[in-house]
PDB file of C-alpha atoms in Angstrom:
ATOM      1  CA  MET A  16     -77.936 -19.172 -18.206  1.00 53.00           C
ATOM      2  CA  LYS A  17     -75.604 -16.478 -19.559  1.00 66.00           C
ATOM      3  CA  ARG A  18     -77.350 -13.727 -17.618  1.00 71.00           C
ATOM      4  CA  TRP A  19     -76.673 -15.638 -14.328  1.00 73.00           C
ATOM      5  CA  ARG A  20     -72.959 -15.775 -14.906  1.00 77.00           C
ATOM      6  CA  PRO A  21     -72.133 -12.226 -13.700  1.00 75.00           C
ATOM      7  CA  ALA A  22     -74.242 -12.848 -10.555  1.00 71.00           C
ATOM      8  CA  LEU A  23     -72.459 -16.192  -9.842  1.00 72.00           C
ATOM      9  CA  VAL A  24     -69.074 -14.576 -10.426  1.00 73.00           C
ATOM     10  CA  ALA A  25     -69.969 -11.706  -8.103  1.00 72.00           C
ATOM     11  CA  ALA A  26     -71.223 -14.150  -5.428  1.00 69.00           C
ATOM     12  CA  GLY A  27     -68.093 -16.255  -5.747  1.00 69.00           C
ATOM     13  CA  LEU A  28     -65.861 -13.192  -5.394  1.00 65.00           C
ATOM     14  CA  THR A  29     -67.817 -11.981  -2.352  1.00 68.00           C
ATOM     15  CA  ILE A  30     -67.483 -15.368  -0.658  1.00 64.00           C
ATOM     16  CA  ALA A  31     -63.808 -15.483  -1.452  1.00 62.00           C
ATOM     17  CA  LEU A  32     -63.260 -11.998   0.028  1.00 61.00           C
ATOM     18  CA  LEU A  33     -65.104 -12.918   3.116  1.00 63.00           C
ATOM     19  CA  THR A  34     -63.204 -16.083   3.983  1.00 68.00           C
ATOM     20  CA  GLY A  35     -59.654 -16.557   5.070  1.00 74.00           C
ATOM     21  CA  CYS A  36     -57.158 -17.930   7.538  1.00 74.00           C
ATOM     22  CA  ALA A  37     -55.967 -16.211  10.579  1.00 75.00           C
ATOM     23  CA  GLN A  38     -52.901 -16.465  12.824  1.00 77.00           C
ATOM     24  CA  TYR A  39     -52.714 -15.162  16.292  1.00 73.00           C
ATOM     25  CA  GLU A  40     -49.723 -14.462  18.567  1.00 82.00           C
ATOM     26  CA  ASN A  41     -49.754 -12.555  21.830  1.00 79.00           C
ATOM     27  CA  LYS A  42     -46.969 -12.137  24.459  1.00 80.00           C
ATOM     28  CA  ARG A  43     -47.320 -10.172  27.646  1.00 78.00           C
ATOM     29  CA  GLY A  44     -45.836  -9.964  31.088  1.00 76.00           C
ATOM     30  CA  VAL A  45     -42.248 -10.065  32.367  1.00 73.00           C
ATOM     31  CA  GLU A  46     -39.614 -11.586  30.062  1.00 69.00           C
ATOM     32  CA  VAL A  47     -38.454 -14.929  31.463  1.00 67.00           C
ATOM     33  CA  SER A  48     -35.176 -14.403  33.261  1.00 65.00           C
ATOM     34  CA  TRP A  49     -35.761 -16.880  36.106  1.00 58.00           C
ATOM     35  CA  GLN A  50     -34.511 -19.945  34.255  1.00 66.00           C
ATOM     36  CA  GLY A  51     -32.135 -22.485  35.931  1.00 64.00           C
ATOM     37  CA  ASP A  52     -28.968 -20.431  35.909  1.00 71.00           C
ATOM     38  CA  ALA A  53     -30.530 -17.241  37.197  1.00 73.00           C
ATOM     39  CA  VAL A  54     -32.237 -18.860  40.266  1.00 79.00           C
ATOM     40  CA  ALA A  55     -29.397 -21.323  40.980  1.00 82.00           C
ATOM     41  CA  GLY A  56     -27.682 -18.704  43.140  1.00 85.00           C
ATOM     42  CA  LEU A  57     -30.783 -17.974  45.213  1.00 90.00           C
ATOM     43  CA  VAL A  58     -30.226 -19.164  48.898  1.00 93.00           C
ATOM     44  CA  ARG A  59     -33.216 -19.435  51.315  1.00 95.00           C
ATOM     45  CA  GLY A  60     -32.516 -17.284  54.360  1.00 95.00           C
ATOM     46  CA  GLN A  61     -29.671 -15.357  52.766  1.00 95.00           C
ATOM     47  CA  THR A  62     -30.666 -13.810  49.454  1.00 95.00           C
ATOM     48  CA  THR A  63     -32.261 -10.370  49.905  1.00 96.00           C
ATOM     49  CA  ARG A  64     -35.219  -8.900  48.090  1.00 95.00           C
ATOM     50  CA  GLN A  65     -32.992  -6.213  46.617  1.00 96.00           C
ATOM     51  CA  GLU A  66     -30.627  -8.853  45.146  1.00 94.00           C
ATOM     52  CA  VAL A  67     -33.586 -10.669  43.567  1.00 93.00           C
ATOM     53  CA  LEU A  68     -34.856  -7.366  42.044  1.00 92.00           C
ATOM     54  CA  GLN A  69     -31.387  -6.682  40.605  1.00 91.00           C
ATOM     55  CA  LEU A  70     -31.162 -10.161  39.122  1.00 88.00           C
ATOM     56  CA  LEU A  71     -34.676 -10.565  37.752  1.00 87.00           C
ATOM     57  CA  GLY A  72     -35.932  -6.977  37.387  1.00 88.00           C
ATOM     58  CA  PRO A  73     -39.367  -5.636  38.400  1.00 90.00           C
ATOM     59  CA  PRO A  74     -41.993  -8.367  39.015  1.00 92.00           C
ATOM     60  CA  SER A  75     -45.461  -8.519  37.519  1.00 91.00           C
ATOM     61  CA  GLN A  76     -46.940  -8.184  41.018  1.00 94.00           C
ATOM     62  CA  VAL A  77     -45.864  -7.458  44.598  1.00 96.00           C
ATOM     63  CA  ILE A  78     -48.107  -9.044  47.133  1.00 95.00           C
ATOM     64  CA  ALA A  79     -48.154  -8.315  50.910  1.00 95.00           C
ATOM     65  CA  LEU A  80     -49.095 -11.286  53.105  1.00 90.00           C
ATOM     66  CA  GLY A  81     -48.859 -10.056  56.724  1.00 91.00           C
ATOM     67  CA  ASP A  82     -45.138 -10.144  57.630  1.00 92.00           C
ATOM     68  CA  GLU A  83     -44.222 -11.727  54.221  1.00 95.00           C
ATOM     69  CA  THR A  84     -43.856 -10.126  50.849  1.00 96.00           C
ATOM     70  CA  VAL A  85     -44.229 -12.088  47.592  1.00 97.00           C
ATOM     71  CA  LEU A  86     -42.656 -11.111  44.271  1.00 95.00           C
ATOM     72  CA  TYR A  87     -44.669 -12.732  41.424  1.00 94.00           C
ATOM     73  CA  TYR A  88     -43.223 -12.945  37.900  1.00 91.00           C
ATOM     74  CA  LEU A  89     -45.549 -13.975  35.002  1.00 89.00           C
ATOM     75  CA  PHE A  90     -45.000 -14.226  31.290  1.00 86.00           C
ATOM     76  CA  GLU A  91     -47.951 -15.327  29.171  1.00 86.00           C
ATOM     77  CA  ARG A  92     -47.537 -16.535  25.496  1.00 86.00           C
ATOM     78  CA  SER A  93     -50.402 -17.420  23.188  1.00 87.00           C
ATOM     79  CA  GLU A  94     -50.289 -18.714  19.711  1.00 88.00           C
ATOM     80  CA  GLY A  95     -53.142 -19.908  17.465  1.00 89.00           C
ATOM     81  CA  GLU A  96     -54.548 -20.470  14.021  1.00 88.00           C
ATOM     82  CA  GLY A  97     -57.953 -20.212  12.712  1.00 86.00           C
ATOM     83  CA  ILE A  98     -60.262 -20.179   9.723  1.00 81.00           C
ATOM     84  CA  VAL A  99     -62.823 -17.467   9.045  1.00 76.00           C
ATOM     85  CA  LEU A 100     -65.669 -18.328   6.779  1.00 74.00           C
ATOM     86  CA  VAL A 101     -69.018 -16.714   6.033  1.00 69.00           C
ATOM     87  CA  LEU A 102     -71.086 -19.033   8.266  1.00 73.00           C
ATOM     88  CA  TYR A 103     -68.436 -20.778  10.351  1.00 77.00           C
ATOM     89  CA  ASN A 104     -65.412 -19.556  12.262  1.00 78.00           C
ATOM     90  CA  ARG A 105     -62.855 -21.755  14.117  1.00 83.00           C
ATOM     91  CA  MET A 106     -59.943 -20.634  16.256  1.00 83.00           C
ATOM     92  CA  GLN A 107     -57.489 -22.772  18.117  1.00 86.00           C
ATOM     93  CA  ILE A 108     -55.325 -20.882  20.696  1.00 85.00           C
ATOM     94  CA  ASP A 109     -52.571 -22.434  22.877  1.00 86.00           C
ATOM     95  CA  THR A 110     -51.640 -20.358  25.950  1.00 84.00           C
ATOM     96  CA  ARG A 111     -48.630 -21.070  28.090  1.00 84.00           C
ATOM     97  CA  TYR A 112     -47.681 -19.433  31.392  1.00 83.00           C
ATOM     98  CA  ASP A 113     -44.108 -19.139  32.715  1.00 85.00           C
ATOM     99  CA  ARG A 114     -43.965 -17.952  36.252  1.00 87.00           C
ATOM    100  CA  ALA A 115     -41.887 -17.515  39.295  1.00 89.00           C
ATOM    101  CA  ILE A 116     -43.039 -16.753  42.877  1.00 93.00           C
ATOM    102  CA  LEU A 117     -40.636 -15.696  45.649  1.00 95.00           C
ATOM    103  CA  PHE A 118     -41.488 -15.332  49.269  1.00 97.00           C
ATOM    104  CA  PHE A 119     -39.573 -12.898  51.613  1.00 97.00           C
ATOM    105  CA  ASP A 120     -39.767 -12.721  55.365  1.00 96.00           C
ATOM    106  CA  GLU A 121     -40.163  -9.494  57.441  1.00 95.00           C
ATOM    107  CA  ASN A 122     -36.410  -8.920  57.094  1.00 95.00           C
ATOM    108  CA  ASP A 123     -36.590  -9.069  53.245  1.00 95.00           C
ATOM    109  CA  ARG A 124     -34.714 -12.444  53.218  1.00 97.00           C
ATOM    110  CA  LEU A 125     -35.796 -15.125  50.739  1.00 97.00           C
ATOM    111  CA  SER A 126     -37.856 -17.741  52.690  1.00 97.00           C
ATOM    112  CA  ASP A 127     -39.021 -19.802  49.748  1.00 95.00           C
ATOM    113  CA  PHE A 128     -39.481 -19.799  46.000  1.00 92.00           C
ATOM    114  CA  ALA A 129     -40.711 -21.779  43.052  1.00 90.00           C
ATOM    115  CA  THR A 130     -40.465 -21.418  39.272  1.00 86.00           C
ATOM    116  CA  ARG A 131     -42.197 -22.910  36.316  1.00 82.00           C
ATOM    117  CA  ILE A 132     -41.101 -22.707  32.678  1.00 75.00           C
ATOM    118  CA  GLN A 133     -43.731 -24.421  30.509  1.00 68.00           C
ATOM    119  CA  ALA A 134     -41.890 -26.245  27.718  1.00 63.00           C
ATOM    120  CA  GLU A 135     -42.817 -25.825  24.119  1.00 58.00           C
ATOM    121  CA  GLU A 136     -44.683 -28.828  22.766  1.00 54.00           C
TER     122      GLU A 136
END
């Protein structure tokens, strides 16, 4: 039995070194600046695209739709936890998307918009 002890200790240390916990956090996109106060001053038919760009900064995407232009703002935030074992791994990741989409007519006037801030749970 004594000659197996070093092998058991080595195996135990190997398993201990190959297991662990993991945490994950990822943020990408445009920082959220389109919350309530920022968009409260937007007026359909009056606010210009230049005014929105000054207020919110550059968008994630600019989309051309015939005579309309769309400014699309997106911020993605992911967080997660996991366990990493020799034979089994498990990760749980929660991804949230905050977004704003603003439509402008052929005269660069705001025709419609919508925002979504996904609340923390």
